[in-house]
Coordinates of C-alpha atoms in Angstrom, one line a residue:
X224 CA 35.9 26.9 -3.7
X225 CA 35.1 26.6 0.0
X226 CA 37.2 29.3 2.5
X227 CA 38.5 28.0 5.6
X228 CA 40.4 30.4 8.0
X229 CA 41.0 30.5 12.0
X230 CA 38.6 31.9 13.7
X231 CA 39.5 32.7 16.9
X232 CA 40.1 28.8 18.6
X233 CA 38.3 27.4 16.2
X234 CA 38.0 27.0 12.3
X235 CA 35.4 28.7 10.2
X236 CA 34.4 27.0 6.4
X237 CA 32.6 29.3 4.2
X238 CA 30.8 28.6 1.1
X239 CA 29.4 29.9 -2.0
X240 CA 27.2 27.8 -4.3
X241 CA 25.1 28.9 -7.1
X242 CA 24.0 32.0 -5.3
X243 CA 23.8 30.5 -1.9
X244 CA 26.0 31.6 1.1
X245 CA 26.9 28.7 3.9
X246 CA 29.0 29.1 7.1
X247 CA 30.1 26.6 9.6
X248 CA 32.7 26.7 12.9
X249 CA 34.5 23.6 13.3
X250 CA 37.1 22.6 16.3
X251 CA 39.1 21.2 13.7
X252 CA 40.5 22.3 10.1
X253 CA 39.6 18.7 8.8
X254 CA 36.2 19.1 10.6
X255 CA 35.4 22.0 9.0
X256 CA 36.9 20.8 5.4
X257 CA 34.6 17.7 5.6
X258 CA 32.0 19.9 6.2
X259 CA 32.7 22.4 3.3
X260 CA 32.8 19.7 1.1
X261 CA 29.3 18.0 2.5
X262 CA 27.9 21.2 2.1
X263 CA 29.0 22.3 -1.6
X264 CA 27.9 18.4 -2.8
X265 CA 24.5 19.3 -1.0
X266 CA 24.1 22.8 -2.6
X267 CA 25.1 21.1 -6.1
X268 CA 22.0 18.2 -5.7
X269 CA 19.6 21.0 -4.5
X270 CA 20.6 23.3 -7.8
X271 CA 20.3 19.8 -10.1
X272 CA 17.0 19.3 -8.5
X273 CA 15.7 23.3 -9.2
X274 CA 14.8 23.0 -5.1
X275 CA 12.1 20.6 -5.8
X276 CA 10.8 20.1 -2.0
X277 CA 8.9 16.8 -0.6
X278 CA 6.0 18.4 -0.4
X279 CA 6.4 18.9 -4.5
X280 CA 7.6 15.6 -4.8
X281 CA 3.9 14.6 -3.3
X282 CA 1.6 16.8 -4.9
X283 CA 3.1 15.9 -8.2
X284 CA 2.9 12.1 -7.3
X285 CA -0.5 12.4 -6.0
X286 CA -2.2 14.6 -9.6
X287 CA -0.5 11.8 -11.7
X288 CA -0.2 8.5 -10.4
X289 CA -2.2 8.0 -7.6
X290 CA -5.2 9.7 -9.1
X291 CA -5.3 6.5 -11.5
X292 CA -5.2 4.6 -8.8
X293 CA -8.9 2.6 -6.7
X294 CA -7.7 3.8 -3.7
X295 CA -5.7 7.6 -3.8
X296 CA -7.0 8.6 -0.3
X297 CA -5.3 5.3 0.8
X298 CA -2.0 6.8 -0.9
X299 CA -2.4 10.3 0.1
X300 CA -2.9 9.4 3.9
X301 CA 0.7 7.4 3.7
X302 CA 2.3 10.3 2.0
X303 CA 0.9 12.8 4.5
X304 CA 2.2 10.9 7.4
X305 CA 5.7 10.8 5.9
X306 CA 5.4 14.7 5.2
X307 CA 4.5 15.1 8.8
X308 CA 8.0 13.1 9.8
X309 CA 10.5 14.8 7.4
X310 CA 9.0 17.7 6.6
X311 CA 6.9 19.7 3.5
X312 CA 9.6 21.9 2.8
X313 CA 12.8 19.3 3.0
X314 CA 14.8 19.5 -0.4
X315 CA 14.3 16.4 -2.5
X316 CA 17.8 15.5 -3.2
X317 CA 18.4 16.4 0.7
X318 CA 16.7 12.9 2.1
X319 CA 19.5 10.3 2.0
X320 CA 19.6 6.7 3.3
X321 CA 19.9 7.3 6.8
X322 CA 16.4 9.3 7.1
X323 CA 14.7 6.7 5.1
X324 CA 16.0 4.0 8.0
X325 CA 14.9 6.8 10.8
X326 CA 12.0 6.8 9.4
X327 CA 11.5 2.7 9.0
X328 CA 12.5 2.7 12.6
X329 CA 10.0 5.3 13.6
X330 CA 6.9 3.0 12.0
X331 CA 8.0 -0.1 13.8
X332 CA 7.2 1.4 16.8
X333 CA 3.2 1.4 16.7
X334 CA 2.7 -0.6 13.4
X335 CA 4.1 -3.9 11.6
X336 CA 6.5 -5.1 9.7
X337 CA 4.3 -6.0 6.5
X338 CA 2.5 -2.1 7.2
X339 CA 6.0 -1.3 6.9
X340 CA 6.5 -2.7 3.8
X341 CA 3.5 -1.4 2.1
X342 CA 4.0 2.3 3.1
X343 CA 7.9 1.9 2.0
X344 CA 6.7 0.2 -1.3
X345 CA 4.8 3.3 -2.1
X346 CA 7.4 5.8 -1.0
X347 CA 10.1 3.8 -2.9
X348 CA 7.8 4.5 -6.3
X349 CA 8.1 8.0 -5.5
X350 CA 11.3 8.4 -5.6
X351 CA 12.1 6.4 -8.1
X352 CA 9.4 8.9 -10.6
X353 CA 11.1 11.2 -9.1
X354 CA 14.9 10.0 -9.9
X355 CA 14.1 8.6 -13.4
X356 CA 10.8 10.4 -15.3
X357 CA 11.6 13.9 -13.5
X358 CA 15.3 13.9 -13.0
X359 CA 14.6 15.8 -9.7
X360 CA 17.7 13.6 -7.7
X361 CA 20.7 11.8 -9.0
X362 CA 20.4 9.0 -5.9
X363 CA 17.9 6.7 -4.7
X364 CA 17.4 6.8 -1.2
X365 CA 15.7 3.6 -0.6
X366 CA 19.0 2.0 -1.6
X367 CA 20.9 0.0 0.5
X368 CA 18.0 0.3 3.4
X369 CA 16.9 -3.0 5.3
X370 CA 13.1 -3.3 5.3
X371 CA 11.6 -5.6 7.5
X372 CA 11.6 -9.2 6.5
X373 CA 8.7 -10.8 4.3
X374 CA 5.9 -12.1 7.2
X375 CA 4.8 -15.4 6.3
X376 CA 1.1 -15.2 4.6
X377 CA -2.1 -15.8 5.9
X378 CA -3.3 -19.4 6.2
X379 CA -6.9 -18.3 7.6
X380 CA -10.2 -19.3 6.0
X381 CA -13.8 -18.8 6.8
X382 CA -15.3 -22.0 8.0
X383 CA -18.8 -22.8 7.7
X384 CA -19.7 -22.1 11.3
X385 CA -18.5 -18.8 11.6
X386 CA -19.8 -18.1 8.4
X387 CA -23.5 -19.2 9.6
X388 CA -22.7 -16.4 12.4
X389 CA -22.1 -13.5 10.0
X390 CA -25.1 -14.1 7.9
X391 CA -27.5 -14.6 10.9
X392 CA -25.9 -11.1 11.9
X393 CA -26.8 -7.5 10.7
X394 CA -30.4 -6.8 10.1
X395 CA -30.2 -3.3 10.6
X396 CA -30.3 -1.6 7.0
X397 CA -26.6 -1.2 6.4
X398 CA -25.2 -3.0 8.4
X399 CA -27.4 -6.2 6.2
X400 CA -25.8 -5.0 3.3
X401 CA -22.3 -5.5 4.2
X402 CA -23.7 -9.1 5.3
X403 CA -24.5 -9.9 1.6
X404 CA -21.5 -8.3 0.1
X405 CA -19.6 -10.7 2.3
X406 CA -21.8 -13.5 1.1
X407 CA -21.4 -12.6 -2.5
X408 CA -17.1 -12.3 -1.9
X409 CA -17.8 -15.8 -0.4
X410 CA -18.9 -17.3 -3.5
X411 CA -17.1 -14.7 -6.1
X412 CA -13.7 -13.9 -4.6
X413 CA -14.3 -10.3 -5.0
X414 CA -13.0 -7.7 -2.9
X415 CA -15.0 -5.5 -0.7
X416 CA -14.8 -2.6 -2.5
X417 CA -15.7 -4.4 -5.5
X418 CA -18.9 -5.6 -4.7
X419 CA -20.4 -2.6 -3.5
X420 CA -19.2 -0.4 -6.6
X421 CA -20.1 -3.4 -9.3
X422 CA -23.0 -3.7 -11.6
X423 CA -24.5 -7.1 -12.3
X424 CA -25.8 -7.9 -15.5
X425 CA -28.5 -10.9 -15.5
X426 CA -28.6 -11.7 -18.8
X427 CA -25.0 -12.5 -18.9
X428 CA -24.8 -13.4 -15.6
X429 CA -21.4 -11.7 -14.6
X430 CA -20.7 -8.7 -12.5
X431 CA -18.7 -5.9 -14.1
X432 CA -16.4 -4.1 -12.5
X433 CA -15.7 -0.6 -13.9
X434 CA -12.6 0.2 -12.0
X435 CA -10.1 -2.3 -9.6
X436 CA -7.4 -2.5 -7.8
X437 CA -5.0 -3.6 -10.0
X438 CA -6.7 -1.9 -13.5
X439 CA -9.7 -1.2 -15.2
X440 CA -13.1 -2.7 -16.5
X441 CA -13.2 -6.7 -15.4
X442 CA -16.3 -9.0 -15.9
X443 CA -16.2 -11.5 -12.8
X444 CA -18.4 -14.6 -13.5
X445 CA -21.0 -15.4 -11.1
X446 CA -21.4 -19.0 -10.0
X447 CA -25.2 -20.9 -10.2
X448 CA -25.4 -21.4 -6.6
X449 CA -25.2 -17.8 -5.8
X450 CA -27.7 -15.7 -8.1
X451 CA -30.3 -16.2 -5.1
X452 CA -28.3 -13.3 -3.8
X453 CA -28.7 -10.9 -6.9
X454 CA -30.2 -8.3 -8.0
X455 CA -28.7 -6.1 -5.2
X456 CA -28.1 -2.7 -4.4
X457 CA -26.0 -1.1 -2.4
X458 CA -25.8 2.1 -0.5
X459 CA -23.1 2.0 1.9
X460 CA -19.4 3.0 0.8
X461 CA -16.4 0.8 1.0
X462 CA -14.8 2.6 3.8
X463 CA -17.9 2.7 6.0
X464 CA -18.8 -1.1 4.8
X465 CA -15.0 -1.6 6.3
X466 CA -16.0 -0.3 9.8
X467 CA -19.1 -1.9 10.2
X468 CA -17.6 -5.6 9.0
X469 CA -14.9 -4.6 11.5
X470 CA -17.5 -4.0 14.2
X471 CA -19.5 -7.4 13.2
X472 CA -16.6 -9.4 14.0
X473 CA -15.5 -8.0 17.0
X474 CA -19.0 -8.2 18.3
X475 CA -18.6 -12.2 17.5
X476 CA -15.6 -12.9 18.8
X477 CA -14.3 -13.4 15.2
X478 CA -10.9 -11.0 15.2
X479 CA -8.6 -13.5 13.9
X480 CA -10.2 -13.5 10.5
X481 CA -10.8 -10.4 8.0
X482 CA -13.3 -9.9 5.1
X483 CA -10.2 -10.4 2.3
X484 CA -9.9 -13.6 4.1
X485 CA -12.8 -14.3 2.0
X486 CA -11.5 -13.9 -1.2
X487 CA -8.8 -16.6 -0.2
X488 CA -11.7 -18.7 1.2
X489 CA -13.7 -18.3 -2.1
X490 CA -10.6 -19.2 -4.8
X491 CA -9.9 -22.3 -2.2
X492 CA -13.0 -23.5 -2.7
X493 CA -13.3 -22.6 -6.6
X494 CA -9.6 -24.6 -7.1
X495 CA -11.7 -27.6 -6.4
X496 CA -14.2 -27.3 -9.5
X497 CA -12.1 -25.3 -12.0
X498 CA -8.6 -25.7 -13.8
X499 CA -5.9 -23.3 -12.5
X500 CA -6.1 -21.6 -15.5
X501 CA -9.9 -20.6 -15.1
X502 CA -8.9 -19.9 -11.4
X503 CA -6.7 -17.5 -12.4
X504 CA -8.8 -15.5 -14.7
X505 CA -11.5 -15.5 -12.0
X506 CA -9.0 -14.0 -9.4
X507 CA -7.7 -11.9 -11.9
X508 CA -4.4 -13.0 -10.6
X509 CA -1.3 -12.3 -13.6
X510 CA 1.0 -13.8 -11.0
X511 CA 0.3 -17.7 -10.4
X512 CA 2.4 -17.8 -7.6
X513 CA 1.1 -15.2 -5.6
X514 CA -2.3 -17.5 -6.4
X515 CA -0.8 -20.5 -4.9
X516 CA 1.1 -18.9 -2.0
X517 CA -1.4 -16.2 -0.8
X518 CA -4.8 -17.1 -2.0
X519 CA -4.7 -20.6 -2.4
X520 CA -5.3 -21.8 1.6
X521 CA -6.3 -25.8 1.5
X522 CA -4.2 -27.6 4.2
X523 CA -2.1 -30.8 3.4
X524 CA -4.5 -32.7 5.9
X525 CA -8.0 -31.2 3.7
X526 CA -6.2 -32.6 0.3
X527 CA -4.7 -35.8 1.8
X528 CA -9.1 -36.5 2.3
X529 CA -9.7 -35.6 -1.2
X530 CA -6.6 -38.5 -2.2

């Protein structure tokens, strides 16, 4: 039970909650109740949480889940940058609705909406392990908090000209071997990441994929027209291979396009010779809507030719 007395013009609340001691002064005796009351509902999360911290929260979230994960460093970066915002040592069960919208507010600033909406996708997860596998807090809160609305998808694909320009590019040593990983995406649909880390297997004539993006070992099919590009090895990582594609098409005037636009150039072009289904299970897409409204990229006008 809180204790609030005068203290000299003012009020003082004090409070006593599993072993902690809290004090507040207060112009007003329904200022300082509200606060007593605040503060013993605060003390009573923290001792249902065992004073599980952010920074515990992370670590935890990072050894178990993101670990399983393609990309953990991508996950770990994100989580670091919200640490650095709320704070390491921030109770758990402390964070509430209003930080979380601080914090959305904070991003918009320098990035946009959709980087918005991934980093909060990924910081929604953790809280919600948090909430209901380690019953660390009692409230979710993500709840009830705005995100930035849904940007309309990409519509751009690599035409043939400015794909003629990328593959007359890059003859220095790695800088050639991010060339041909984009030239096998073109005719695979694979991500970047995928081709340099895959092994292709000629008499078979797929490329396996040990580990993806969205699971485990995947056998991607490779089409006729592009085994001229195979056997091939690479030596340059994804995150360098990133830079140096990045570099490429600034150097060619090519910003409004990205390498993932070719895996939506490559399914596009697929969709004409294969049944949806067989799409599907080349894109490795569960979802056949996000196929359709993300990947799939052939105008009205280019299928109205085709009629």
């Amino acid at each position: 039970m809180a204790s609030i007395r005068k203290y000299r013009d003012k009020w003082r609340a004090e409070v006593q909650r599993h072993g902690i001691r809290a004090s507040h002064v207060a112009d007003t005796k329904r200022e300082a109740q509200t606060w007593a009351l605040a503060k013993e509902a605060e003390l009573d999360r923290l001792k249902g949480s065992g004073g599980k911290t952010l920074g515990d929260a992370v670590a935890d979230y990072v050894k178990t889940v993101s670990q399983t994960k393609s990309k953990p460093e991508w996950e770990e970066k994100r989580f670091q940058a919200f640490i650095d915002y709320i704070g390491e040592k921030a109770p758990l069960s402390s964070i509430t609705s209003a930080d979380i919208g601080r914090w959305r507010d904070f991003r918009l600033q320098t990035v946009t909406g959709a980087t918005v909406q991934r980093e909060a996708n990924l910081l929604r997860n953790l809280f919600t392990v948090a909430m209901d596998e380690w019953r660390w807090i009692d409230s979710h809160p993500f709840r009830g908090v705005r995100m930035p609305e849904q940007i309309e998808a990409r519509r751009q694909v690599w035409g043939w000209r400015q794909i003629k320009r990328v593959l007359r590019s890059g003859r220095e040593k790695k800088m050639g071997e991010v060339v041909k990983a984009f030239h096998i995406a073109l005719h695979t649909g694979m991500r970047l990441a995928e081709v340099l880390t895959g092994t292709y297997d000629p008499k078979r004539r797929v490329y396996v994929l040990a580990r993806t993006k969205t699971g485990g070992y995947v056998e991607v099919p490779i089409p006729r027209r592009a085994l001229k590009l195979f056997p091939v090895t690479f030596t340059v990582g994804p995150n360098e291979a990133s830079v140096l594609f990045a570099k490429l098409r600034r150097q060619l005037l090519l910003d409004d396009l990205t390498f993932h636009d070719t895996r939506a150039t490559a399914l596009t072009l697929l969709a004409r010779r294969v049944d949806v289904m067989t799409l599907a299970r080349i894109s490795r897409h569960k979802d056949l809507s996000m196929l359709l409204n993300v990947y799939y990229r052939e105008t009205a006008e280019q299928i109205s030719a085709r009629l």
